[in-house]
Amino acid sequence: MKCFIGLGNPGKQYEQNRHNVGFMALDRFAEKWGITTFQNKNKALQAEGVVNGTKVYLLKPMTYMNLSGESMRAFLDFYKAKLEDVVIVYDDMDTAFGQIRLRYQGSPGGHNGIKSIIQHGGTQTFDRIRIGINRPAPGFNIADYVLSNFTKEEMKSIGEVLDLTCEAMEFSLTNSFEKTMAKFNK
């Protein structure tokens, strides 16, 4: 069993925000694998399916970004799952747009969703796929930046980034995370 938790904010007004690229990646993965039904469960929109013989759960926390860990904790407790079965998919300002970075530990780096995951998971060691969104221009408010929509130019290539993320997700189902990191960290 593997659970991918995409971080984002619920609501139409946030759908195309940089901060919601985790939700976008899960939606793309679900579409690719014919996982069609998301239900309200564990403080999230949750879906499940089988991908290459592995039971997969997709979780989009509905707690808003800063409380994402509550949804993860509810999932782990309900299914008696381990944090090792989880991969967090989220936006990262320190990764260039168009790239992804995989890590298995680290600090939140100012990301409130990851702070919440660490708080509710009790550790900084968990698998993660960080999707690059670039840093804002100097002087630009970070909160305003992550809650702004991707530019028209970025939207032209976001599909490629989401496809790359889905490839990494899929690869991680049948390979160790270390091997997945070696393949996708360029």
Coordinates of C-alpha atoms in Angstrom, one line a residue:
M1 CA 0.0 0.0 0.0
K2 CA 1.2 3.5 -0.8
C3 CA -0.4 6.9 0.0
F4 CA 0.4 10.0 -2.0
I5 CA -0.7 13.2 -0.2
G6 CA -0.8 16.3 -2.4
L7 CA -0.7 19.6 -0.5
G8 CA -3.0 22.5 -1.4
N9 CA -6.0 24.5 -0.4
P10 CA -9.6 23.6 -1.0
G11 CA -11.8 25.9 -3.0
K12 CA -12.2 27.1 -6.6
Q13 CA -10.3 30.3 -5.9
Y14 CA -7.1 28.3 -5.2
E15 CA -7.3 25.7 -8.0
Q16 CA -4.6 27.3 -10.2
N17 CA -2.4 28.6 -7.4
R18 CA 1.3 27.7 -7.2
H19 CA 0.6 26.4 -3.7
N20 CA -1.9 23.9 -5.1
V21 CA 0.5 22.1 -7.5
G22 CA 0.3 19.1 -5.1
F23 CA -3.4 18.8 -5.7
M24 CA -2.8 19.2 -9.5
A25 CA -0.3 16.4 -9.5
L26 CA -2.7 14.0 -7.7
D27 CA -5.5 14.9 -10.1
R28 CA -3.2 14.2 -13.0
F29 CA -2.2 10.8 -11.5
A30 CA -5.8 9.9 -10.8
E31 CA -6.8 10.8 -14.4
K32 CA -3.9 8.8 -15.8
W33 CA -4.8 5.7 -13.8
G34 CA -8.6 5.9 -14.1
I35 CA -9.1 6.7 -10.4
T36 CA -12.4 8.6 -10.7
T37 CA -14.0 9.0 -7.3
F38 CA -12.7 11.2 -4.5
Q39 CA -14.7 10.9 -1.2
N40 CA -14.7 13.1 1.9
K41 CA -12.7 11.0 4.4
N42 CA -9.9 11.6 6.9
K43 CA -10.3 15.4 6.6
A44 CA -9.5 15.1 2.9
L45 CA -10.8 14.2 -0.5
Q46 CA -9.5 10.6 -0.7
A47 CA -9.5 8.2 -3.6
E48 CA -8.1 4.7 -4.0
G49 CA -7.1 2.5 -6.9
V50 CA -4.6 -0.2 -8.0
V51 CA -1.6 0.9 -10.0
N52 CA 0.7 -1.7 -11.4
G53 CA -0.5 -4.2 -8.7
T54 CA -0.1 -1.8 -5.8
K55 CA -3.0 -0.4 -3.7
V56 CA -2.7 3.4 -3.9
Y57 CA -4.5 6.0 -1.9
L58 CA -4.6 9.6 -3.0
L59 CA -5.2 12.2 -0.4
K60 CA -6.0 15.9 -0.9
P61 CA -6.3 17.4 2.6
M62 CA -9.3 19.7 3.0
T63 CA -7.9 21.3 6.2
Y64 CA -6.1 24.2 4.3
M65 CA -2.4 24.0 3.8
N66 CA -1.3 25.0 7.4
L67 CA -3.2 22.0 8.9
S68 CA -2.3 19.3 6.3
G69 CA -0.8 17.1 9.0
E70 CA -4.2 16.6 10.6
S71 CA -5.4 14.8 7.5
M72 CA -2.3 12.7 7.2
R73 CA -2.6 11.7 10.9
A74 CA -6.3 10.8 10.4
F75 CA -5.3 8.6 7.4
L76 CA -2.4 6.9 9.2
D77 CA -4.6 6.2 12.3
F78 CA -7.6 5.0 10.4
Y79 CA -5.6 2.5 8.2
K80 CA -3.0 1.7 10.8
A81 CA -0.5 2.8 8.2
K82 CA 3.1 3.8 8.6
L83 CA 4.7 7.1 7.6
E84 CA 7.0 5.0 5.4
D85 CA 4.0 4.2 3.2
V86 CA 3.4 7.9 2.5
V87 CA 4.9 10.3 -0.1
I88 CA 4.1 14.0 0.3
V89 CA 3.8 16.0 -3.0
Y90 CA 4.0 19.7 -2.8
D91 CA 5.3 23.1 -4.2
D92 CA 8.8 24.2 -3.5
M93 CA 10.2 27.7 -4.1
D94 CA 13.8 26.5 -3.9
T95 CA 13.4 24.3 -6.9
A96 CA 13.3 25.8 -10.4
F97 CA 9.9 25.8 -12.2
G98 CA 9.9 22.8 -14.5
Q99 CA 11.9 20.6 -12.2
I100 CA 11.1 18.2 -9.3
R101 CA 13.3 17.3 -6.4
L102 CA 12.9 14.1 -4.3
R103 CA 14.0 13.9 -0.7
Y104 CA 13.4 11.6 2.2
Q105 CA 14.2 14.1 5.0
G106 CA 14.7 17.7 5.8
S107 CA 13.3 20.8 7.5
P108 CA 10.1 22.5 6.4
G109 CA 12.1 25.3 4.8
G110 CA 9.3 27.8 5.6
H111 CA 6.6 25.6 4.1
N112 CA 3.7 25.6 6.6
G113 CA 2.1 22.4 5.1
I114 CA 5.4 20.6 5.7
K115 CA 5.6 22.0 9.2
S116 CA 2.2 20.5 9.9
I117 CA 3.2 17.1 8.4
I118 CA 6.4 17.1 10.6
Q119 CA 4.3 18.1 13.7
H120 CA 1.8 15.3 13.1
G121 CA 4.2 12.7 11.9
G122 CA 6.7 13.3 14.7
T123 CA 9.7 13.3 12.4
Q124 CA 11.4 15.2 9.5
T125 CA 12.1 11.8 7.8
F126 CA 9.5 11.0 5.2
D127 CA 9.5 10.7 1.4
R128 CA 8.6 13.8 -0.6
I129 CA 8.3 15.0 -4.1
R130 CA 8.9 18.8 -4.4
I131 CA 7.6 20.5 -7.5
G132 CA 9.5 23.6 -8.4
I133 CA 7.6 27.0 -8.5
N134 CA 10.6 29.4 -8.4
R135 CA 11.1 32.2 -5.8
P136 CA 9.2 35.5 -6.2
A137 CA 11.1 38.6 -7.2
P138 CA 12.8 40.4 -4.3
G139 CA 10.4 42.4 -2.2
F140 CA 7.4 40.3 -3.4
N141 CA 5.4 38.9 -0.5
I142 CA 5.9 35.2 -0.3
A143 CA 2.3 34.4 0.8
D144 CA 0.9 36.5 -2.0
Y145 CA 3.3 34.7 -4.5
V146 CA 2.4 31.1 -3.5
L147 CA -1.3 32.0 -3.5
S148 CA -1.1 33.5 -6.9
N149 CA -2.0 31.6 -10.1
F150 CA 0.7 30.2 -12.4
T151 CA 1.4 32.7 -15.2
K152 CA 0.0 32.0 -18.7
E153 CA 3.6 31.1 -19.8
E154 CA 3.9 28.6 -16.9
M155 CA 0.5 27.1 -17.6
K156 CA 1.8 26.2 -21.1
S157 CA 4.4 23.8 -19.6
I158 CA 2.8 22.8 -16.3
G159 CA 1.4 19.6 -17.9
E160 CA 5.0 18.4 -18.6
V161 CA 5.9 19.0 -14.9
L162 CA 2.8 17.2 -13.7
D163 CA 3.6 14.3 -16.0
L164 CA 7.1 14.1 -14.7
T165 CA 5.8 14.1 -11.2
C166 CA 3.4 11.3 -12.1
E167 CA 6.2 9.3 -13.5
A168 CA 8.2 9.6 -10.3
M169 CA 5.1 8.6 -8.3
E170 CA 4.5 5.6 -10.4
F171 CA 8.2 4.6 -10.4
S172 CA 8.3 4.8 -6.6
L173 CA 5.6 2.1 -6.4
T174 CA 7.9 -0.6 -7.6
N175 CA 11.3 0.8 -6.7
S176 CA 12.9 2.0 -3.5
F177 CA 12.7 5.8 -2.8
E178 CA 16.5 6.0 -3.1
K179 CA 16.4 4.5 -6.6
T180 CA 13.5 6.9 -7.4
M181 CA 15.6 9.8 -6.2
A182 CA 18.5 8.7 -8.3
K183 CA 16.4 8.5 -11.4
F184 CA 14.4 11.8 -11.0
N185 CA 16.8 14.2 -9.2
K186 CA 18.6 15.8 -12.1

